[in-house]
Amino acid sequence: MLQKTGEKYLKEGVLPHMWCSGCGIGVMLGALLRSFEELGYAKNEVVVVTGIGCTGKADDYLVTNALHTTHGRALAFATGIKAVRPELKIVALMGDGDSVTIGGNHFIHAARRNIDVTAIVNNNFNYGMTGGQASGTTPGGKLSSTTLYGNPEDDFDISALACTAGANYVARTTIAHGWEMQQLIKEALTKKGFSLVEVLSPCPTNYGKRNKMGEPLDMLRWLRKNCVPSDAYAKLGEAEKEGSFIIGKLCERDKPDFNTRYAEIQEKAMSV
Ligand SMILES: Cc1ncc(C[n+]2csc(CCOP(=O)(O)OP(=O)(O)O)c2C)c(N)n1
Ligand code: SF4
């Protein structure tokens, strides 16, 4: 079978893209576009909603419907579109600053509401575009441009947060697990209700450099070594668990999504 490239969703003449060499965003976007193609999505039935940041620039390169919104508000716009155009497939593509730091409240309520949107979060552990400030996912003790001697706060577990808040599907992966990433994105896209794929991804220019993580290839090796499925994680010692991440599907349920529940209530109200 001929390998799908996802190229048909890319705008002509816009490359090369703006991302630094070794950045994970392009790898994540490639997996998303190949997923669209494998699922047979037409460009006009998809809406990619972005916020602001390096991840938020992704829509510049797409010929699907796309909406570039304000920092932290991508999920609010995505919710609005889904509420009035339920036939469209909505993807909110965000950085960790966008989705769960400035946008944390929207994130929690989109998951709780179980709106039929797929959120893809490029978690590079910092605000990449603005020079590497600490975000809600910068681990405790790590360096950033706003925590020069170590972060005094602990990080959010984005996936656990989405699952607890009520999302129908949650998975975590990394850009160093290309095939698995694509399978999880496809599963999330086809799942009704709120779905999240958290993609751990290197920002070699800021987070990697400040935390002395080496060359981009070293950061990929770090992801391969420290991100493991739950069965392998369970076998790690306490010290090894510190700083490691569980990857794979983390939570799945089949609650009715927001639009289904809203239609039921609407019908009830109309019959009064
Ligand atoms: C309301 C608002 N606050 C702050 C900014 C400045 N700003 C632009 S991009 C950015 C950081 C983006 O970080 P993240 O969302 O993690 O995405 P990344 O660049 O790492 O992909 C910030 C703080 C803004 N544009 N709008
Ligand atoms: S600053 Fe970081 S997140 Fe932004 S393009 Fe460069 S490597 Fe990627």
XYZ file of C-alpha atoms and ligand atoms in Angstrom:
306
model
C 0.000 0.000 0.000
C 1.282 3.452 -0.902
C 2.290 5.434 2.201
C 0.018 8.428 2.888
C 1.946 11.694 3.189
C -0.774 14.161 4.218
C 0.752 16.552 1.677
C -2.596 17.321 0.057
C -3.593 19.331 3.161
C -0.510 21.568 2.912
C -0.639 24.949 1.187
C 1.519 25.242 -1.882
C 4.477 27.605 -1.742
C 4.594 28.238 2.004
C 7.545 25.995 2.840
C 10.076 26.105 4.404
C 8.172 26.432 7.663
C 9.149 28.710 10.550
C 10.058 26.083 13.164
C 13.641 25.665 14.432
C 15.546 22.581 13.337
C 14.924 19.766 15.799
C 11.563 21.211 16.883
C 8.835 18.587 17.304
C 5.888 20.594 15.973
C 6.341 19.632 12.310
C 6.535 15.940 13.220
C 3.275 16.232 15.153
C 1.608 18.128 12.293
C 2.785 15.472 9.811
C 1.133 12.754 11.917
C -2.106 14.751 12.063
C -2.207 15.316 8.288
C -1.436 11.657 7.513
C -4.235 10.741 9.926
C -6.664 13.008 8.007
C -5.660 11.303 4.769
C -5.904 7.766 6.160
C -9.374 8.558 7.521
C -10.385 10.002 4.145
C -11.244 13.477 5.463
C -11.994 16.119 2.848
C -10.234 19.424 3.473
C -13.527 21.275 3.824
C -14.994 18.953 6.460
C -12.138 19.657 8.892
C -11.517 22.818 10.939
C -8.112 23.221 12.565
C -8.339 25.798 15.341
C -5.112 27.191 16.772
C -4.164 29.714 19.422
C -0.918 31.664 19.571
C 2.636 30.345 19.775
C 4.959 28.220 17.666
C 2.347 25.432 17.697
C -0.300 28.025 16.894
C 1.477 28.836 13.621
C 0.557 25.422 12.193
C -2.623 26.663 10.525
C -0.516 28.953 8.274
C 0.458 25.888 6.267
C -2.947 24.262 5.813
C -5.622 24.250 3.137
C -8.239 22.777 5.458
C -10.631 25.209 7.129
C -8.523 26.913 9.775
C -9.057 29.493 12.458
C -6.174 31.297 14.147
C -7.467 32.597 17.466
C -6.118 34.333 20.575
C -3.717 32.794 23.061
C -5.510 30.363 25.358
C -8.851 30.611 23.585
C -8.636 27.970 20.843
C -10.949 25.596 22.713
C -13.547 28.306 23.292
C -13.687 28.993 19.519
C -13.653 25.251 18.769
C -16.602 24.761 21.141
C -18.568 27.501 19.386
C -17.967 26.016 15.944
C -18.949 22.501 17.042
C -22.105 23.753 18.755
C -23.460 25.320 15.553
C -21.832 23.129 12.869
C -21.895 19.631 14.362
C -21.130 17.988 11.014
C -17.591 19.464 10.954
C -14.600 17.682 12.499
C -12.882 20.090 14.834
C -9.248 19.845 15.904
C -7.782 22.319 18.406
C -4.004 22.386 17.998
C -2.259 24.085 20.920
C 0.964 24.461 22.854
C 1.083 23.677 26.569
C 1.028 27.393 27.405
C -1.954 27.918 25.132
C -3.980 24.912 26.244
C -3.418 24.472 29.962
C -1.701 27.595 31.236
C -3.397 30.739 29.937
C -6.164 28.505 28.538
C -6.466 26.144 31.503
C -10.030 27.009 32.377
C -11.271 26.488 28.808
C -9.445 23.163 28.737
C -11.092 21.891 31.926
C -14.569 22.950 30.828
C -14.241 21.609 27.266
C -13.380 18.222 28.786
C -16.174 18.451 31.369
C -18.669 19.484 28.681
C -17.465 16.562 26.551
C -17.729 18.664 23.422
C -16.896 16.628 20.305
C -13.504 18.244 19.647
C -10.072 16.644 19.359
C -7.468 18.607 21.299
C -3.867 17.993 20.308
C -1.407 19.538 22.743
C 2.225 19.927 21.756
C 3.746 19.780 25.230
C 7.303 21.123 24.987
C 7.374 22.079 28.686
C 7.645 25.834 28.098
C 6.386 28.889 26.251
C 8.483 28.320 23.117
C 7.647 31.307 20.948
C 8.288 34.010 23.528
C 11.709 32.759 24.645
C 11.076 29.849 26.973
C 9.143 31.123 29.992
C 7.826 28.534 32.479
C 4.362 27.181 31.705
C 1.959 24.988 33.666
C 3.816 21.905 32.396
C 7.385 22.960 33.245
C 8.473 20.300 35.744
C 9.500 21.333 39.269
C 13.176 22.328 39.500
C 13.633 22.830 35.740
C 15.115 25.943 34.214
C 13.289 28.450 32.045
C 13.697 32.139 31.282
C 11.415 32.921 34.250
C 12.847 30.247 36.582
C 16.564 30.813 36.095
C 17.521 28.889 39.252
C 14.814 26.225 39.071
C 11.015 26.095 38.910
C 9.525 26.302 42.410
C 6.181 24.912 41.141
C 5.178 21.417 40.045
C 3.725 20.695 36.623
C 0.192 19.784 35.592
C -0.420 16.257 34.347
C -2.476 17.385 31.344
C -3.758 13.923 30.509
C -4.853 13.113 34.068
C -6.556 16.497 34.226
C -8.575 15.874 31.031
C -9.561 12.400 32.149
C -10.709 13.569 35.585
C -12.620 16.477 34.072
C -14.690 14.089 31.910
C -13.057 13.623 28.487
C -14.164 10.573 26.511
C -10.640 9.780 25.257
C -7.157 10.650 26.515
C -3.776 9.494 25.230
C -0.185 10.599 25.678
C 2.569 10.021 23.158
C 5.771 11.635 21.909
C 7.175 12.705 18.583
C 9.815 9.998 19.030
C 7.035 7.382 18.788
C 5.857 8.292 15.287
C 3.730 5.281 14.392
C 2.046 5.095 17.813
C 1.394 8.858 17.713
C -0.445 8.516 14.418
C -2.568 5.586 15.612
C -3.584 7.485 18.761
C -4.417 10.640 16.789
C -6.610 8.611 14.425
C -8.391 6.986 17.349
C -8.953 10.380 18.984
C -10.312 11.874 15.742
C -12.892 9.131 15.375
C -13.975 9.142 19.013
C -17.187 11.041 19.743
C -16.881 13.533 22.605
C -13.845 15.403 23.900
C -10.575 13.690 23.030
C -7.044 14.685 23.930
C -3.720 13.576 22.522
C -0.860 15.032 24.538
C 2.291 14.960 22.413
C 5.577 15.363 24.294
C 7.846 17.259 21.986
C 11.291 18.890 22.061
C 11.914 22.625 22.047
C 15.702 22.420 21.620
C 16.071 26.197 21.241
C 14.697 27.076 24.672
C 13.807 24.260 27.079
C 16.412 21.831 25.765
C 19.230 24.339 25.697
C 18.514 25.772 29.151
C 18.230 22.348 30.733
C 21.360 21.069 28.986
C 19.514 18.285 27.189
C 22.019 18.239 24.329
C 21.371 18.160 20.601
C 17.869 17.553 19.165
C 18.791 13.895 18.659
C 19.655 13.604 22.363
C 16.211 15.005 23.184
C 14.611 12.322 20.998
C 16.663 9.672 22.822
C 15.502 11.173 26.120
C 11.859 10.834 25.004
C 12.411 7.210 23.913
C 14.042 6.331 27.232
C 11.798 8.191 29.650
C 8.356 7.749 28.088
C 7.085 4.211 28.525
C 3.802 2.284 28.386
C 2.016 1.694 31.709
C 3.194 -1.929 32.140
C 6.864 -0.897 31.769
C 6.272 2.121 34.043
C 4.889 -0.145 36.797
C 8.197 -2.057 36.842
C 10.319 1.077 37.344
C 11.828 1.883 40.731
C 10.597 4.987 42.564
C 13.652 7.036 41.500
C 13.192 6.074 37.829
C 9.491 6.956 37.932
C 10.448 10.495 38.907
C 10.622 12.387 35.604
C 9.218 9.498 33.516
C 5.935 9.628 31.605
C 3.354 6.943 30.893
C 2.437 6.858 27.215
C -0.388 5.170 25.304
C -4.153 5.319 25.727
C -4.815 6.481 29.301
C -8.572 6.789 29.548
C -11.622 5.987 27.430
C -15.348 6.140 28.066
C -18.538 6.562 26.034
C -20.557 9.342 27.639
C -22.895 11.167 25.237
C -21.220 14.280 23.861
C -22.467 17.847 24.435
C -24.373 18.191 21.140
C -26.293 14.944 21.706
C -27.312 15.976 25.193
C -28.200 19.479 24.080
C -30.449 18.118 21.280
C -32.280 15.926 23.799
C -32.909 18.858 26.125
C -33.987 21.008 23.172
C -36.527 18.375 22.127
C -37.868 18.182 25.666
C -38.174 21.976 25.840
C -39.974 22.129 22.468
C -42.541 19.556 23.564
C -43.590 21.514 26.672
C -3.251 37.042 25.673
C -1.824 36.860 25.291
N -0.905 36.702 26.262
C 0.388 36.517 25.924
C 0.775 36.494 24.611
C 2.223 36.344 24.253
N 2.538 35.021 23.782
C 2.562 34.721 22.477
S 3.057 33.163 22.160
C 3.236 32.857 23.803
C 3.756 31.539 24.319
C 3.277 30.339 23.571
O 3.634 29.192 24.276
P 2.873 27.818 24.059
O 1.422 28.048 24.045
O 3.391 26.826 25.030
O 3.269 27.428 22.562
P 4.699 27.113 21.890
O 5.199 28.445 21.394
O 5.593 26.496 22.940
O 4.340 26.178 20.808
C 2.912 33.985 24.577
C 2.985 34.043 26.055
C -0.224 36.649 23.630
N 0.065 36.614 22.326
N -1.498 36.837 23.992
S 11.273 28.076 19.817
Fe 10.996 25.936 20.434
S 8.825 25.474 20.007
Fe 9.368 27.352 18.874
S 9.968 26.644 16.825
Fe 11.839 26.812 18.051
S 12.158 24.761 18.918
Fe 10.020 24.880 18.198
